[in-house]
Amino acid sequence: MDMFRFLTAGESHGKALTVIIEGLPAGLPLTEDYIALDLRRRQGGYGRGQRQQIEEDRAEILSGVRHGLTLGSPLGLVLRNRDWSNWQDIMQVEPGAEASEKLTRLRPGHADLAGAMKYGQDDVRPILERASARETAARVAVGAVARRFLAEFGIAVRSHTCAIGEVAAQGQGEPDWALVEQSPVRCADRQASERMVGAIDVAREAGDSLGGLFEVWATGVPIGLGSHVHWDRRLDGRLAQAVMSIHAVKGVEIGGGFALARLPGSQAHDVILPADQWGDRPWRRATNRAGGLEGGMTNGEPVIVRAALKPISTLGKPLPSADLATGEAIEAHYERSDVCVVPAAGVIGEAMAAIVLAEAMREKFGGDHIDETKRNYQGYLSTIGPRGRE
Ligand SMILES: Cc1cc2nc3c(=O)[nH]c(=O)nc-3n(C[C@H](O)[C@H](O)[C@H](O)COP(=O)(O)O)c2cc1C
């Protein structure tokens, strides 16, 4: 059974998003304010639509925490949709409001068409309500809980925007995270940041949208999470799946990723340094082209995952489409929408990476109380130096 798992429920304009998280040890400090920090970061970012201003997300902890510490029991969270009062009729749970207008203008690039066929709907509303990226608010709440657990072991998970449309950030290596958090587009390169804002303005004016690239960094990750022994235990595969599952993500790279395919082997790997160059932890590399993952396991270097987002598909100038009811040519439906979601997607990427890493930490170190998990972790760390010779 998975040691750390979660389920979310909730429609975009329903009453609330709800979450159950299972598998945390007891004794972990956790507050609603801590979770709220990440929810706020997800709602920020230049290029978001009106909804982010209407609603400030907050996760209420319903169960699993007492006096600021986890109990080891399932955690129940609820994120109420503050706009619910405007949607009570359209999203009414009880029967009796079926006469409301049906949405039949299919949006290319969304779940609308395939979802309506698959679930036997003559209205797109029942599909788009759950297909919407609103659900990622619940994932970010779970990610915050995972992040709180990882922090006990000195693991930090961060993200930054590498590109929006044609504008790419300059600079390699770990960015200045304080600058990332200050930037309206979560990019440490100030000049690129300004040009990204400009590009978003141009796209908005044109009734268009923009995609881009973000990168997630996890630092302080111990060597040996994940496993080489089965395809579904490989941590690179699990991270890729988790990040690819974010709405509009169309590509995922680990470390050097696609660029490694063009290099000779002599330039693609990370030389293992001798002990006199290790500094404060065992086993260091000269470079980190592997993005901290070899053989499906962490190798002690920062874990680096990059993702490509397609531009969002609800456009101010809607795309040509067909009507679900008649098949006739029609413009796609327009509902208030974001123009660029790359900065927010980075925060969601952090959440997904934190969830996968928390799972992997729970698998390796177990423990019913956080102190037990820490003892197991320390015991393992004491074994990972050079093996020595008799
Ligand atoms: C944080 C976030 C917010 C989004 N907001 C919108 C939006 O306002 N309008 C829209 O059309 N798509 C939005 N999207 C993108 C759609 O959710 C996405 O294009 C759709 O789910 C189909 O993508 P898929 O083919 O990758 O599943 C958003 C995505 C993310 C990650």
Coordinates of C-alpha atoms and ligand atoms in Angstrom, one line a residue:
M1 CA 0.0 0.0 0.0
D2 CA 1.2 3.5 -0.8
M3 CA 2.7 5.2 2.3
F4 CA 1.6 8.7 1.3
R5 CA -1.5 9.2 -0.9
F6 CA -4.3 11.7 -1.5
L7 CA -7.5 12.1 -3.3
T8 CA -9.2 15.4 -4.4
A9 CA -12.8 16.1 -5.1
G10 CA -14.6 19.2 -6.3
E11 CA -15.8 21.1 -9.4
S12 CA -14.4 24.4 -10.5
H13 CA -17.6 26.3 -9.6
G14 CA -18.9 23.8 -7.1
K15 CA -19.2 24.5 -3.3
A16 CA -15.6 23.5 -2.5
L17 CA -12.6 21.4 -3.2
T18 CA -12.0 18.7 -0.7
V19 CA -8.9 16.6 0.0
I20 CA -8.0 13.5 2.0
I21 CA -4.3 12.9 2.6
E22 CA -3.1 9.7 4.2
G23 CA 0.3 8.6 5.3
L24 CA 1.8 11.4 7.4
P25 CA 3.6 10.5 10.6
A26 CA 2.3 11.9 13.9
G27 CA 4.0 14.9 15.5
L28 CA 4.6 16.9 12.3
P29 CA 3.9 20.7 12.9
L30 CA 1.2 21.9 10.5
T31 CA -1.0 25.0 10.3
E32 CA -3.6 26.4 7.9
D33 CA -1.4 29.5 7.6
Y34 CA 1.5 27.4 6.4
I35 CA -0.7 25.9 3.6
A36 CA -2.0 29.3 2.7
L37 CA 1.4 30.6 1.7
D38 CA 1.6 28.2 -1.2
L39 CA -2.0 28.7 -2.2
R40 CA -1.3 32.4 -2.4
R41 CA 1.8 31.8 -4.6
R42 CA -0.3 29.7 -7.0
Q43 CA -2.8 32.5 -7.4
G44 CA -0.1 35.1 -8.2
G45 CA 1.8 35.6 -11.4
Y46 CA 1.3 38.1 -14.1
G47 CA -1.2 36.9 -16.7
R48 CA -3.8 35.3 -14.5
G49 CA -7.5 36.2 -15.0
Q50 CA -10.1 37.9 -12.8
R51 CA -10.9 34.9 -10.7
Q52 CA -7.6 35.0 -8.8
Q53 CA -8.6 38.5 -7.6
I54 CA -12.1 37.4 -6.6
E55 CA -11.1 34.4 -4.5
E56 CA -8.3 34.1 -2.0
D57 CA -7.8 30.4 -1.5
R58 CA -7.5 29.0 2.0
A59 CA -7.5 25.4 3.1
E60 CA -9.4 24.7 6.3
I61 CA -8.0 21.7 8.2
L62 CA -11.0 19.5 9.2
S63 CA -9.1 16.6 10.7
G64 CA -5.8 14.9 11.3
V65 CA -4.2 17.8 13.3
R66 CA -4.5 18.7 16.9
H67 CA -2.8 21.6 18.7
G68 CA -0.7 22.3 15.6
L69 CA 0.7 18.7 15.2
T70 CA -0.4 15.9 12.9
L71 CA -2.0 12.9 14.6
G72 CA -1.0 10.2 12.1
S73 CA -4.7 10.0 11.1
P74 CA -6.0 11.0 7.6
L75 CA -5.9 14.8 7.0
G76 CA -9.1 16.3 5.8
L77 CA -8.9 19.7 4.0
V78 CA -11.6 21.9 2.4
L79 CA -11.0 24.8 0.1
R80 CA -14.3 26.7 -0.3
N81 CA -15.1 28.3 -3.6
R82 CA -15.8 31.9 -2.6
D83 CA -17.7 32.5 -5.9
W84 CA -20.2 29.8 -5.1
S85 CA -23.1 32.2 -4.5
N86 CA -22.9 33.1 -8.2
W87 CA -23.0 29.5 -9.3
Q88 CA -25.6 28.0 -6.9
D89 CA -28.1 27.4 -9.6
I90 CA -25.8 26.3 -12.4
M91 CA -24.0 23.9 -10.1
Q92 CA -27.0 22.9 -7.9
V93 CA -26.5 19.5 -6.4
E94 CA -30.2 18.7 -5.9
P95 CA -32.4 18.0 -9.0
G96 CA -34.6 20.7 -10.3
A97 CA -32.4 23.2 -12.1
E98 CA -31.8 21.2 -15.3
A99 CA -33.3 23.8 -17.5
S100 CA -30.2 26.0 -17.3
E101 CA -28.6 26.7 -20.6
K102 CA -26.5 24.0 -22.1
L103 CA -22.9 24.8 -23.1
T104 CA -22.2 23.3 -26.6
R105 CA -19.5 25.5 -28.0
L106 CA -16.6 23.1 -27.9
R107 CA -13.1 24.6 -27.0
P108 CA -10.2 23.1 -29.0
G109 CA -7.3 22.2 -26.7
H110 CA -9.7 21.3 -23.8
A111 CA -11.3 18.1 -22.5
D112 CA -14.7 19.4 -23.9
L113 CA -15.1 17.1 -26.9
A114 CA -13.5 13.9 -25.7
G115 CA -15.1 14.3 -22.3
A116 CA -18.6 14.8 -23.7
M117 CA -18.3 11.7 -25.9
K118 CA -16.8 9.6 -23.2
Y119 CA -19.3 10.5 -20.4
G120 CA -22.4 10.7 -22.6
Q121 CA -23.0 14.4 -22.2
D122 CA -24.9 16.9 -24.4
D123 CA -23.5 19.8 -22.3
V124 CA -19.9 20.6 -21.8
R125 CA -20.4 22.0 -18.3
P126 CA -20.1 18.6 -16.5
I127 CA -16.8 18.0 -18.2
L128 CA -15.1 21.4 -17.9
E129 CA -16.0 21.8 -14.3
R130 CA -13.7 18.9 -13.3
A131 CA -11.2 19.2 -16.2
S132 CA -10.4 22.8 -15.1
A133 CA -7.1 23.6 -13.5
R134 CA -9.0 24.8 -10.5
E135 CA -8.3 21.3 -9.1
T136 CA -4.7 22.2 -8.9
A137 CA -5.5 24.4 -5.9
A138 CA -6.2 21.2 -4.0
R139 CA -2.9 19.7 -5.2
V140 CA -1.0 22.7 -4.1
A141 CA -2.5 22.3 -0.6
V142 CA -1.3 18.7 -0.6
G143 CA 2.1 19.9 -1.9
A144 CA 2.3 22.3 1.0
V145 CA 1.7 19.5 3.5
A146 CA 4.4 17.4 1.7
R147 CA 6.7 20.3 1.7
R148 CA 6.2 20.7 5.5
F149 CA 7.2 17.0 5.9
L150 CA 10.3 17.4 3.7
A151 CA 11.4 20.5 5.5
E152 CA 12.0 18.3 8.6
F153 CA 14.9 16.7 6.6
G154 CA 16.3 19.9 5.1
I155 CA 14.7 19.3 1.7
A156 CA 13.4 22.4 -0.1
V157 CA 11.4 22.4 -3.3
R158 CA 11.3 25.6 -5.5
S159 CA 10.5 26.6 -9.0
H160 CA 11.2 29.4 -11.5
T161 CA 10.0 30.4 -14.9
C162 CA 12.6 29.8 -17.7
A163 CA 10.6 31.1 -20.7
I164 CA 7.3 32.6 -21.6
G165 CA 6.5 32.4 -25.3
E166 CA 9.7 33.5 -27.2
V167 CA 11.3 35.3 -24.2
A168 CA 13.8 33.1 -22.4
A169 CA 15.7 33.8 -19.1
Q170 CA 19.5 34.0 -19.3
G171 CA 21.8 32.3 -16.9
Q172 CA 22.5 28.7 -15.8
G173 CA 22.5 26.9 -12.6
E174 CA 20.5 27.6 -9.4
P175 CA 18.7 30.9 -9.7
D176 CA 18.5 33.5 -7.0
W177 CA 15.3 32.4 -5.3
A178 CA 14.6 35.7 -3.6
L179 CA 14.6 37.4 -7.1
V180 CA 12.2 34.7 -8.4
E181 CA 9.7 35.3 -5.6
Q182 CA 9.9 39.1 -6.2
S183 CA 9.3 38.8 -10.0
P184 CA 5.7 39.1 -11.3
V185 CA 6.4 36.1 -13.6
R186 CA 8.7 34.2 -11.1
C187 CA 11.8 34.7 -13.2
A188 CA 15.2 35.7 -11.6
D189 CA 16.5 37.4 -14.8
R190 CA 15.1 41.0 -14.3
Q191 CA 15.3 42.0 -18.0
A192 CA 13.7 38.8 -19.2
S193 CA 11.1 39.2 -16.5
E194 CA 10.1 42.7 -17.9
R195 CA 10.0 41.4 -21.4
M196 CA 7.8 38.4 -20.3
V197 CA 5.3 40.9 -18.8
G198 CA 5.4 42.8 -22.1
A199 CA 4.8 39.7 -24.1
I200 CA 1.8 38.8 -21.9
D201 CA 0.3 42.3 -22.4
V202 CA 0.7 41.9 -26.2
A203 CA -1.0 38.5 -26.2
R204 CA -3.8 39.8 -24.0
E205 CA -4.4 42.8 -26.3
A206 CA -4.5 40.4 -29.3
G207 CA -7.0 38.1 -27.6
D208 CA -4.3 35.4 -27.6
S209 CA -2.4 33.3 -24.9
L210 CA 1.2 32.2 -24.2
G211 CA 2.9 29.1 -22.9
G212 CA 6.4 28.6 -21.7
L213 CA 8.8 26.6 -19.6
F214 CA 9.3 26.3 -15.8
E215 CA 11.9 24.4 -13.8
V216 CA 11.6 22.8 -10.3
W217 CA 14.6 22.3 -8.1
A218 CA 14.6 20.1 -5.0
T219 CA 17.7 20.5 -2.8
G220 CA 18.8 18.6 0.2
V221 CA 17.5 15.3 -1.2
P222 CA 19.4 12.3 0.1
I223 CA 21.0 9.8 -2.1
G224 CA 18.9 6.6 -2.8
L225 CA 15.2 7.6 -3.0
G226 CA 13.3 5.6 -5.6
S227 CA 14.6 2.4 -7.1
H228 CA 16.1 0.8 -10.2
V229 CA 14.3 -2.5 -9.6
H230 CA 10.9 -1.9 -11.3
W231 CA 9.6 0.5 -13.9
D232 CA 7.0 1.9 -11.6
R233 CA 9.5 2.5 -8.7
R234 CA 11.8 4.6 -10.8
L235 CA 11.7 8.1 -9.3
D236 CA 12.5 9.8 -12.7
G237 CA 9.4 8.2 -14.2
R238 CA 7.2 9.0 -11.1
L239 CA 8.3 12.7 -11.2
A240 CA 7.7 12.9 -14.9
Q241 CA 4.2 11.5 -14.6
A242 CA 3.3 13.8 -11.7
V243 CA 4.5 16.9 -13.5
M244 CA 3.1 15.8 -16.8
S245 CA -0.3 15.5 -15.1
I246 CA -0.5 19.2 -14.6
H247 CA -3.0 20.8 -17.0
A248 CA -1.4 22.1 -20.2
V249 CA 2.0 20.5 -19.5
K250 CA 3.1 18.9 -22.8
G251 CA 6.7 18.0 -22.1
V252 CA 8.9 17.1 -19.1
E253 CA 12.7 16.9 -18.9
I254 CA 15.0 15.7 -16.1
G255 CA 18.3 17.5 -15.8
G256 CA 19.8 18.0 -19.2
G257 CA 16.8 16.3 -20.8
F258 CA 16.5 16.6 -24.6
A259 CA 19.7 18.5 -24.9
L260 CA 21.7 15.4 -23.7
A261 CA 20.6 13.6 -26.9
R262 CA 22.9 15.9 -29.0
L263 CA 26.0 15.5 -26.8
P264 CA 28.7 12.8 -26.9
G265 CA 28.8 10.6 -23.8
S266 CA 32.0 12.3 -22.7
Q267 CA 30.0 15.5 -22.2
A268 CA 26.7 14.2 -21.0
H269 CA 27.5 12.6 -17.6
D270 CA 28.5 13.8 -14.1
V271 CA 32.0 12.9 -13.0
I272 CA 32.1 11.4 -9.5
L273 CA 34.6 13.4 -7.4
P274 CA 37.1 11.9 -5.0
A275 CA 36.5 12.3 -1.2
D276 CA 38.8 15.2 -0.7
Q277 CA 36.5 17.4 -2.8
W278 CA 33.2 16.4 -1.1
G279 CA 32.8 19.3 1.4
D280 CA 29.9 18.8 3.8
R281 CA 28.3 15.7 2.4
P282 CA 29.5 12.4 0.9
W283 CA 29.6 11.7 -2.9
R284 CA 29.8 14.9 -5.0
R285 CA 29.6 15.4 -8.7
A286 CA 31.5 17.8 -10.9
T287 CA 28.3 18.7 -12.7
N288 CA 24.6 17.9 -12.5
R289 CA 23.5 17.0 -16.0
A290 CA 21.5 14.0 -14.7
G291 CA 19.3 16.4 -12.7
G292 CA 20.0 14.4 -9.5
L293 CA 18.6 11.1 -10.8
E294 CA 20.5 8.1 -12.1
G295 CA 19.0 4.6 -12.4
G296 CA 15.6 5.8 -11.2
M297 CA 17.2 6.9 -7.9
T298 CA 18.3 10.2 -6.4
N299 CA 22.1 10.6 -6.5
G300 CA 22.4 13.3 -3.8
E301 CA 22.6 16.2 -6.3
P302 CA 19.6 18.7 -6.6
V303 CA 16.7 17.1 -8.4
I304 CA 15.8 19.2 -11.5
V305 CA 12.7 18.8 -13.5
R306 CA 11.7 21.1 -16.3
A307 CA 8.3 21.3 -18.0
A308 CA 6.8 22.8 -21.1
L309 CA 3.3 24.3 -21.1
K310 CA 1.2 24.8 -24.2
P311 CA -0.6 28.2 -24.4
I312 CA -4.0 28.0 -22.7
S313 CA -6.7 27.4 -25.2
T314 CA -9.5 29.7 -24.1
L315 CA -8.8 32.7 -26.2
G316 CA -10.2 36.3 -26.1
K317 CA -10.5 35.8 -29.8
P318 CA -12.0 32.4 -29.8
L319 CA -10.8 29.7 -32.2
P320 CA -13.1 28.2 -34.9
S321 CA -14.8 25.1 -33.7
A322 CA -18.0 23.1 -34.1
D323 CA -21.1 22.9 -32.0
L324 CA -21.6 19.8 -29.8
A325 CA -25.4 19.7 -30.5
T326 CA -25.4 20.3 -34.3
G327 CA -21.8 19.8 -35.5
E328 CA -22.1 23.2 -37.3
A329 CA -19.3 25.7 -37.5
I330 CA -19.3 28.0 -34.5
E331 CA -16.7 30.0 -32.4
A332 CA -15.4 28.3 -29.3
H333 CA -16.9 29.2 -25.9
Y334 CA -15.2 32.0 -24.0
E335 CA -15.4 32.1 -20.2
R336 CA -13.2 34.5 -18.2
S337 CA -9.7 33.1 -18.6
D338 CA -6.1 33.5 -17.9
V339 CA -3.6 34.6 -20.6
C340 CA -0.5 32.9 -19.3
V341 CA -0.3 30.4 -16.4
V342 CA 3.4 29.5 -16.5
P343 CA 4.3 31.2 -13.2
A344 CA 1.4 29.4 -11.4
A345 CA 2.2 26.1 -13.1
G346 CA 5.7 26.3 -11.6
V347 CA 4.1 26.5 -8.1
I348 CA 1.9 23.5 -9.0
G349 CA 5.1 21.7 -10.3
E350 CA 6.7 22.3 -6.9
A351 CA 3.7 20.7 -5.3
M352 CA 3.7 17.6 -7.5
A353 CA 7.5 17.2 -7.0
A354 CA 7.1 17.6 -3.3
I355 CA 4.3 15.0 -3.2
V356 CA 6.5 12.4 -5.1
L357 CA 9.5 13.1 -2.9
A358 CA 7.4 12.9 0.3
E359 CA 6.1 9.5 -1.0
A360 CA 9.7 8.3 -1.7
M361 CA 10.9 9.5 1.8
R362 CA 8.0 7.7 3.5
E363 CA 8.8 4.5 1.6
K364 CA 12.4 4.6 2.5
F365 CA 12.2 5.8 6.1
G366 CA 8.7 4.8 7.3
G367 CA 7.9 5.7 10.9
D368 CA 4.6 6.4 12.7
H369 CA 5.9 9.4 14.5
I370 CA 8.2 12.0 12.9
D371 CA 10.9 11.3 15.5
E372 CA 10.9 7.7 14.4
T373 CA 11.2 8.7 10.7
K374 CA 14.1 11.0 11.6
R375 CA 15.9 8.3 13.5
N376 CA 15.6 6.0 10.5
Y377 CA 16.8 8.8 8.3
Q378 CA 19.8 9.5 10.5
G379 CA 20.6 5.8 10.7
Y380 CA 20.7 5.5 6.9
L381 CA 22.8 8.7 6.5
S382 CA 25.4 7.0 8.8
T383 CA 25.8 4.2 6.3
I384 CA 26.2 6.0 3.0
G385 CA 30.0 6.9 3.1
P386 CA 32.6 4.9 1.2
R387 CA 32.3 1.2 1.9
G388 CA 35.9 0.8 3.0
R389 CA 38.1 -2.4 2.7
E390 CA 38.7 -5.1 5.2
Ligands
LIG1 C1 -2.8 27.1 -13.2 C2 -3.6 26.9 -14.5 C3 -4.6 27.7 -14.9 C4 -5.3 27.5 -16.1 N1 -6.2 28.4 -16.5 C5 -6.8 28.3 -17.7 C6 -7.8 29.2 -18.1 O1 -8.2 30.2 -17.4 N2 -8.4 29.0 -19.3 C7 -8.0 28.0 -20.1 O2 -8.6 27.8 -21.2 N3 -7.1 27.1 -19.7 C8 -6.5 27.2 -18.5 N4 -5.5 26.3 -18.2 C9 -5.1 25.3 -19.1 C10 -6.1 24.2 -19.2 O3 -6.4 23.7 -17.9 C11 -5.6 23.1 -20.1 O4 -5.3 23.7 -21.4 C12 -6.6 22.0 -20.3 O5 -6.8 21.3 -19.1 C13 -6.2 21.0 -21.4 O6 -4.8 20.7 -21.2 P1 -4.3 19.2 -21.4 O7 -4.6 18.8 -22.8 O8 -2.9 19.3 -21.0 O9 -5.1 18.4 -20.4 C14 -4.9 26.5 -17.0 C15 -3.8 25.6 -16.6 C16 -3.2 25.8 -15.4 C17 -2.0 24.9 -15.0

